[in-house]
Coordinates of N, CA and C in Angstrom, one line a residue:
M1 N -28.1 56.0 189.6 CA -26.2 56.1 189.7 C -25.9 57.1 190.3
S2 N -25.6 56.5 191.7 CA -25.6 57.7 192.8 C -23.8 57.2 193.1
H3 N -23.2 57.8 192.0 CA -21.6 57.3 192.6 C -21.1 58.2 193.0
A4 N -21.4 59.0 193.8 CA -20.7 60.3 194.2 C -19.3 59.9 194.9
P5 N -18.0 60.6 194.4 CA -16.7 60.5 194.8 C -16.7 60.7 196.5
T6 N -17.6 61.6 196.7 CA -17.2 62.0 197.9 C -17.9 61.1 199.3
D7 N -18.5 60.7 198.7 CA -19.2 59.2 199.3 C -18.0 58.2 199.9
A8 N -17.6 57.5 199.1 CA -16.3 56.8 199.3 C -15.2 57.2 199.5
P9 N -14.8 57.0 200.8 CA -13.3 57.4 201.0 C -12.5 56.4 200.2
A10 N -12.4 57.0 198.7 CA -11.2 55.8 199.0 C -9.8 56.3 198.4
R11 N -9.2 57.6 199.2 CA -8.0 58.3 198.9 C -7.6 57.3 200.0
A12 N -6.0 56.9 199.1 CA -5.1 56.2 199.8 C -4.1 57.2 200.6
P13 N -3.7 56.5 201.8 CA -3.0 57.3 203.0 C -1.7 57.6 202.2
I14 N -1.1 58.6 202.6 CA 0.2 58.9 202.3 C 1.3 58.2 202.8
G15 N 1.1 56.6 202.4 CA 2.5 55.7 202.9 C 3.2 55.6 201.9
G16 N 4.0 54.8 201.7 CA 5.4 54.2 201.5 C 5.5 54.2 199.7
F17 N 4.5 53.7 199.3 CA 4.3 53.9 197.8 C 3.5 54.5 197.1
T18 N 2.6 55.4 197.9 CA 2.3 56.3 197.4 C 3.3 58.0 196.9
F19 N 4.2 57.8 198.3 CA 5.5 58.9 197.9 C 6.5 58.3 197.3
I20 N 6.8 57.5 197.2 CA 7.4 57.0 196.2 C 6.7 57.1 194.9
L21 N 5.9 57.1 194.3 CA 5.1 57.4 193.4 C 5.4 58.9 192.5
V22 N 4.8 59.4 193.7 CA 4.7 60.9 193.9 C 6.1 61.4 193.3
L23 N 7.3 60.7 193.8 CA 8.4 61.6 194.0 C 8.9 60.9 192.8
F24 N 8.9 59.8 192.0 CA 9.3 59.2 190.4 C 8.6 60.3 189.8
I25 N 7.4 60.4 189.7 CA 6.3 61.2 188.9 C 7.4 62.9 188.7
L26 N 7.5 63.5 190.1 CA 8.2 64.7 190.3 C 9.5 64.7 189.4
L27 N 10.4 63.6 189.9 CA 11.5 63.4 189.3 C 11.5 63.1 187.9
A28 N 10.1 62.5 187.1 CA 10.2 62.4 185.5 C 9.8 63.9 184.8
I29 N 9.4 64.2 185.5 CA 9.0 65.6 185.3 C 9.9 66.6 184.9
I30 N 10.8 66.5 186.5 CA 12.5 67.4 186.4 C 13.6 67.3 185.1
G31 N 13.2 65.8 185.5 CA 14.0 64.9 183.9 C 14.3 65.5 182.6
A32 N 12.4 65.5 182.3 CA 12.3 65.5 181.3 C 12.7 67.4 180.6
A33 N 12.3 68.2 181.7 CA 12.6 69.9 181.5 C 13.8 69.8 181.3
F34 N 14.8 69.3 182.3 CA 16.2 69.6 182.0 C 16.6 68.3 180.7
W35 N 16.2 67.8 180.0 CA 16.8 67.1 178.9 C 16.4 67.3 177.9
Y36 N 15.7 68.4 177.8 CA 14.9 69.1 176.1 C 15.4 70.7 176.7

């Protein structure tokens, strides 16, 4: 079983969907921090 994560470049480029997803997660964390 040679499934090394460094062999396969499965890293998605920082595009539109990835940027929106990260931004949504950050807003969710900040929103939860201000909600409580």
